[in-house]
Coordinates of C-alpha atoms in Angstrom, one line a residue:
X850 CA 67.6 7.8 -65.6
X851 CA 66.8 11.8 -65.9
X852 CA 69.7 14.0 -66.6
X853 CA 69.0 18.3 -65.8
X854 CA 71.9 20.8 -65.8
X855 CA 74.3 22.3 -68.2
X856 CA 76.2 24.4 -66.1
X857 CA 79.9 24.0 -66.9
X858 CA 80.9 23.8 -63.3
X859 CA 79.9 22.7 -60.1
X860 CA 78.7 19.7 -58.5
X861 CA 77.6 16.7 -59.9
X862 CA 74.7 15.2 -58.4
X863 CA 72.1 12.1 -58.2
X864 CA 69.4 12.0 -56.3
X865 CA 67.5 8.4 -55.7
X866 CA 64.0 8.3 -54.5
X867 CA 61.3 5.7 -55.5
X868 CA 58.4 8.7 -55.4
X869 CA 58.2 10.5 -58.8
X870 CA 56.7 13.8 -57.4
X871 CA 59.5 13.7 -54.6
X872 CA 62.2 13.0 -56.9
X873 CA 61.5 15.3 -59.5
X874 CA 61.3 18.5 -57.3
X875 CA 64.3 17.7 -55.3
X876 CA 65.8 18.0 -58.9
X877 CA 64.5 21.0 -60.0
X878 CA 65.6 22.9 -57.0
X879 CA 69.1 21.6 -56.9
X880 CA 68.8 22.5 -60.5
X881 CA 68.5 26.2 -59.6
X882 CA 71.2 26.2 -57.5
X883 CA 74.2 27.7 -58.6
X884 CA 76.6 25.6 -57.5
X885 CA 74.7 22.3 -59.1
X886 CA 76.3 21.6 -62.5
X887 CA 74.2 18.4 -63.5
X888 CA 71.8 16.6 -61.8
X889 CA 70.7 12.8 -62.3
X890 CA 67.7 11.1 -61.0
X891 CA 67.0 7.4 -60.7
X892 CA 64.0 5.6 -58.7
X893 CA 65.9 3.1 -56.3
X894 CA 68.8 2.3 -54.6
X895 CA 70.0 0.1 -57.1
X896 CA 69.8 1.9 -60.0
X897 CA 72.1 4.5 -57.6
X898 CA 74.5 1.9 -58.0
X899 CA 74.4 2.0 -61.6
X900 CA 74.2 5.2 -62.1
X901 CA 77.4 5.3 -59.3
X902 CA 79.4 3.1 -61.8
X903 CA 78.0 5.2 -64.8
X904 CA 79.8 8.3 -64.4
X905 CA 81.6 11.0 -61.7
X906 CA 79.0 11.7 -58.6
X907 CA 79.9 14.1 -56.1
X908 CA 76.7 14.2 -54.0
X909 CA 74.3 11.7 -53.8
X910 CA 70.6 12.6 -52.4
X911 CA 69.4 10.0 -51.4
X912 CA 66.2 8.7 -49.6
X913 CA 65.8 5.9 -47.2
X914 CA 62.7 4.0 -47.7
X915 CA 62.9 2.8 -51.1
X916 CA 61.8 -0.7 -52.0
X917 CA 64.7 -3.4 -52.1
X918 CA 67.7 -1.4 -51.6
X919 CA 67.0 1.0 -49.2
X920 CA 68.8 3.9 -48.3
X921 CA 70.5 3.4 -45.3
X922 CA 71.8 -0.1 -47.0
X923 CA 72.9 2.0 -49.7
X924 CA 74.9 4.5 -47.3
X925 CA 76.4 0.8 -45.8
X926 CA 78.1 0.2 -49.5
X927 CA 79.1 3.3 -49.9
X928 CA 80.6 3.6 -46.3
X929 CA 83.3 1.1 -47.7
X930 CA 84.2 3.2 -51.2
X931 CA 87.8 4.5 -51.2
X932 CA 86.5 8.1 -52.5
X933 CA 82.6 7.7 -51.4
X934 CA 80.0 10.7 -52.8
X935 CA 79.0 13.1 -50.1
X936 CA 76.1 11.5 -48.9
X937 CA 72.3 13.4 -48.0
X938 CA 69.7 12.1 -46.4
X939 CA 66.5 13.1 -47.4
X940 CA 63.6 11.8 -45.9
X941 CA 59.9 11.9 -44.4
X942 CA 61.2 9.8 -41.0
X943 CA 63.2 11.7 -38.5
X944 CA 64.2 7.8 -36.2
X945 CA 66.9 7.5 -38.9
X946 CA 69.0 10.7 -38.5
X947 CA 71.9 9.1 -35.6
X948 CA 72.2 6.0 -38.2
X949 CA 72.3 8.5 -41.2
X950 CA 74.6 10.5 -39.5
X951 CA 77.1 7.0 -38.2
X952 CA 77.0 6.6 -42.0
X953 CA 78.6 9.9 -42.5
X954 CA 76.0 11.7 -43.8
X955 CA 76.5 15.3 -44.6
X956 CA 73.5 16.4 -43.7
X957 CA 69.5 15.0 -43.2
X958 CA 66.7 16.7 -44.6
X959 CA 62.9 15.8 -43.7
X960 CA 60.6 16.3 -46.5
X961 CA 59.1 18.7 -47.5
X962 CA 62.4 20.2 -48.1
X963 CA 62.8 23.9 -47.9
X964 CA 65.1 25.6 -51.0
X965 CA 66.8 27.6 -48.1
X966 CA 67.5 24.1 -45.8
X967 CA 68.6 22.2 -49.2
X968 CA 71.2 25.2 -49.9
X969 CA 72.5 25.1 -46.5
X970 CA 72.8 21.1 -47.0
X971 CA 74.5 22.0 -50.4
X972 CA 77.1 24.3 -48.7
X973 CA 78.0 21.6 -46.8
X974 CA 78.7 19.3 -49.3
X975 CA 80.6 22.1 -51.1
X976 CA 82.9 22.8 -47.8
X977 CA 83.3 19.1 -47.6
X978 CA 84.5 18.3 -50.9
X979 CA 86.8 21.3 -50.8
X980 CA 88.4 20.5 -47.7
X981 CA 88.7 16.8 -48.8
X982 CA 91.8 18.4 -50.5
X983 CA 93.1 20.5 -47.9
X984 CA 96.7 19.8 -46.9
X985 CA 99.4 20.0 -44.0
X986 CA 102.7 19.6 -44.2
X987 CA 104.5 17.6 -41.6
X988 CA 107.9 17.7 -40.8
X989 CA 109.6 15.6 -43.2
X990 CA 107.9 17.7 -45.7
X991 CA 105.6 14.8 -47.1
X992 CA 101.9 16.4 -47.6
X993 CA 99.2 14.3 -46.1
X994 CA 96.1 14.7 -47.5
X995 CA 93.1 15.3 -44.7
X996 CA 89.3 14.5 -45.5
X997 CA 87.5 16.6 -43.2
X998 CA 84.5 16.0 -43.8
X999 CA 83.6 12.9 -42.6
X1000 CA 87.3 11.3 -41.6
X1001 CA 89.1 13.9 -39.1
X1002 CA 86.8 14.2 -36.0
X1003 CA 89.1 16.0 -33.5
X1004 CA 92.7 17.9 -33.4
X1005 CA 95.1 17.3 -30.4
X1006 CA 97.7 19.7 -29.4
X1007 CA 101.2 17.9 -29.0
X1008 CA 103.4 21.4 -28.4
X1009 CA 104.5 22.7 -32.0
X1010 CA 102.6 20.1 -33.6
X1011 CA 99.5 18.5 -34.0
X1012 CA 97.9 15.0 -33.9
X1013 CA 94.4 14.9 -36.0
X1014 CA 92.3 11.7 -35.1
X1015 CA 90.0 9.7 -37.9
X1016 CA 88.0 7.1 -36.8
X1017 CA 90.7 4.5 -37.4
X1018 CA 94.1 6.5 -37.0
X1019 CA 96.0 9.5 -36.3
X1020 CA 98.9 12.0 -38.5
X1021 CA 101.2 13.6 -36.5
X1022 CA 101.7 17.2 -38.4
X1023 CA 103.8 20.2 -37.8
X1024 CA 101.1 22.6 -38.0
X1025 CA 100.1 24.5 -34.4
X1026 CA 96.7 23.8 -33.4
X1027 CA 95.9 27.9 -33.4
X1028 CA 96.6 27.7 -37.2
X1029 CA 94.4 24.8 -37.8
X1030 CA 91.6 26.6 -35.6
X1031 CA 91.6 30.1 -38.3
X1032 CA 92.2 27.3 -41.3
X1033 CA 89.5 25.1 -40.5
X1034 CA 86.8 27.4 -38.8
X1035 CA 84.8 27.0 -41.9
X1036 CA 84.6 23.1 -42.2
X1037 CA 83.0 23.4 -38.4
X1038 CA 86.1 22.7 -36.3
X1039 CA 85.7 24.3 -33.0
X1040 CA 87.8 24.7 -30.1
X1041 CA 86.4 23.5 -27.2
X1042 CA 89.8 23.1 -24.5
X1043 CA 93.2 24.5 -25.0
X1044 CA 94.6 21.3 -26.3
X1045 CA 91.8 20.5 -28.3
X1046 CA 89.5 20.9 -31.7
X1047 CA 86.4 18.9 -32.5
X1048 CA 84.3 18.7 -35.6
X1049 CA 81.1 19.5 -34.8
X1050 CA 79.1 17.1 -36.7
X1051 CA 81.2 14.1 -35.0
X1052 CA 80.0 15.0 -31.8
X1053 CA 77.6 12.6 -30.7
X1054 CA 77.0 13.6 -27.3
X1055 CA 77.5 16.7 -25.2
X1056 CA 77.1 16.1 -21.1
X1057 CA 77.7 18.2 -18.2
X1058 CA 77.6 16.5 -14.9
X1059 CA 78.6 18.4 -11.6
X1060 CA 79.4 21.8 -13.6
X1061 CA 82.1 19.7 -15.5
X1062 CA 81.6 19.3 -19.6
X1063 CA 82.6 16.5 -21.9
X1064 CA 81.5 15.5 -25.6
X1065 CA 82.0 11.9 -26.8
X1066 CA 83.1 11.5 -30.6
X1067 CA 82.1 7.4 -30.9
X1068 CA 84.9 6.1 -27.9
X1069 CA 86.4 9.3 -27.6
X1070 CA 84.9 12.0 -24.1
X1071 CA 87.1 15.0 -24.3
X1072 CA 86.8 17.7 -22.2
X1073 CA 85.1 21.1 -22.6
X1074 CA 86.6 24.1 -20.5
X1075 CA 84.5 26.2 -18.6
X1076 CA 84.9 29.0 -21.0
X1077 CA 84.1 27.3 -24.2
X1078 CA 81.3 25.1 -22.5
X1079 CA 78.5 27.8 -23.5
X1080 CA 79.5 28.8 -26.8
X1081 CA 79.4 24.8 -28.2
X1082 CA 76.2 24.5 -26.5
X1083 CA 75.0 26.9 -28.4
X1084 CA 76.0 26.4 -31.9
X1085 CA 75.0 22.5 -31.1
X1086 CA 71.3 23.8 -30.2
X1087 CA 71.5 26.3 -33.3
X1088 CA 72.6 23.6 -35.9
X1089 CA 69.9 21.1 -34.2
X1090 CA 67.3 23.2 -34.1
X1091 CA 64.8 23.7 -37.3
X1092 CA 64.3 27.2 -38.6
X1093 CA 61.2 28.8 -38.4
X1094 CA 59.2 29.1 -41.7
X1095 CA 59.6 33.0 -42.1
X1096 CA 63.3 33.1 -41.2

C-alpha cells in the first residue's frame, strides 16, 4: 500500500485499481487537490478491504474491473456498512454507470480522467460528507440526523412539516419544505412540484407523455409541474452531458 499527502485536513482517500500507471496518476492528482489530506493506493479490491479495516477512509476511488474482487462487488459490501466511504467509480467502461450509480455511487468517471471532472467528483464527495451531518429538528425537539447523499431521495410537503423519504423509510420533521429548498440547494435537491423536492442523482428516469412530466426514484413517479418541467430537464441534460475538452 502507497501512502501521499500531509495535509493536515481534508479528505482521506484510497483509490484501488489493479493498473500501476492508472493508479498512480489518479493519486497524484487527488494529491494536488486541496481538499485531499492523504491519499492511499492499493492494487485490488481486496486489499481495499484491508486497507478499509486499516484506518479512517472517507472516499474510496475505486475501479471496476480488477481481478478477483471487482469493483462493483466491492461497492455490494460496502452497500451494507453502517457509515460506508463515499464511493467513485472510475473506469474505462461506460455499461456500468446505472449499476454504479444503484450502488450509490457519488459520481463515475471514465478514464482518462480530466483534473477538472475529478475536482467536480471531489466536490461531490465533499457536499456529501458535509451534509451527512446536517440536521432538522422535529417537533419533539429530538435532532434526526439526515444523510443526503446517498439516503434521502425526495422531500414531501405535509403543511408545516415535512416528510423526507430514504430508500427504506421516512422522518416526519417540522421544518417547511421552502426552508429545506434554500438549505439544501447545494446537495442537489430540486423542486420540481409544489409539494415536492427530489435529489437529483436519485432520479432514475425523467418521462413526459401527453405534455404531462413524471420522474421515478426506484418505485417512486412523482410529478413534475409544468413550470418546473424545463428547468430539471435541463440541469438533468447538463449534469449528463460530458464537457467539451476546452471548457
Amino acid at each position: 500500500m502507497n501512502t501521499r499527502g500531509g495535509k493536515a485536513r481534508g479528505l482521506r482517500v484510497l483509490v484501488a485499481d489493479d493498473e500501476a500507471p492508472a493508479r498512480e496518476e489518479l493519486a497524484y492528482l487527488l494529491g494536488r487537490d486541496s481538499r485531499i489530506a492523504a491519499v492511499r493506493t492499493v492494487g485490488s479490491g481486496a486489499e481495499a478491504l484491508r486497507a478499509l479495516d486499516a484506518g479512517p477512509v472517507d472516499a474510496l476511488f475505486l475501479d471496476i474491473r480488477m481481478p478477483g474482487l471487482g469493483g462493483l462487488d466491492l461497492g455490494r459490501i460496502l452497500a451494507r456498512f453502517r457509515e460506508p466511504p463515499r464511493v467513485v467509480f472510475v473506469t474505462a467502461h461506460d455499461e456500468h454507470a446505472v449499476e454504479a450509480f444503484e450502488l450509490r455511487a457519488v459520481d463515475y468517471l471514465l478514464k482518462p480522467v480530466r483534473e477538472q471532472r475529478l475536482a467536480e467528483a471531489v466536490q461531490r464527495v465533499c457536499e456529501s460528507l458535509a451534509l451527512a451531518t446536517a440536521s432538522v429538528e422535529p417537533d419533539d425537539g429530538e435532532t434526526i440526523a439526515v444523510e443526503l447523499g446517498g439516503v434521502t431521495r425526495f422531500v414531501e410537503s405535509q403543511g408545516d412539516y415535512a416528510r423526507l423519504h430514504t430508500t427504506t423509510q421516512s422522518h416526519l420533521v417540522r421544518v417547511p419544505l421552502a426552508t429545506l429548498e434554500v438549505q439544501w440547494a447545494e446537495a442537489g435537491f430540486v423542486r420540481i412540484h409544489r409539494s415536492h423536492l427530489v435529489a437529483l442523482h436519485h432520479i432514475d428516469e425523467m418521462r413526459v407523455d401527453s405534455g404531462h412530466c413524471t420522474v421515478r426514484l426506484g418505485d417512486d413517479v412523482l410529478q413534475v409541474s409544468r413550470r418546473h418541467t424545463r428547468e430539471l430537464r435541463d440541469m438533468l441534460v447538463h449534469r449528463a452531458r460530458p464537457r467539451r475538452s476546452d471548457e
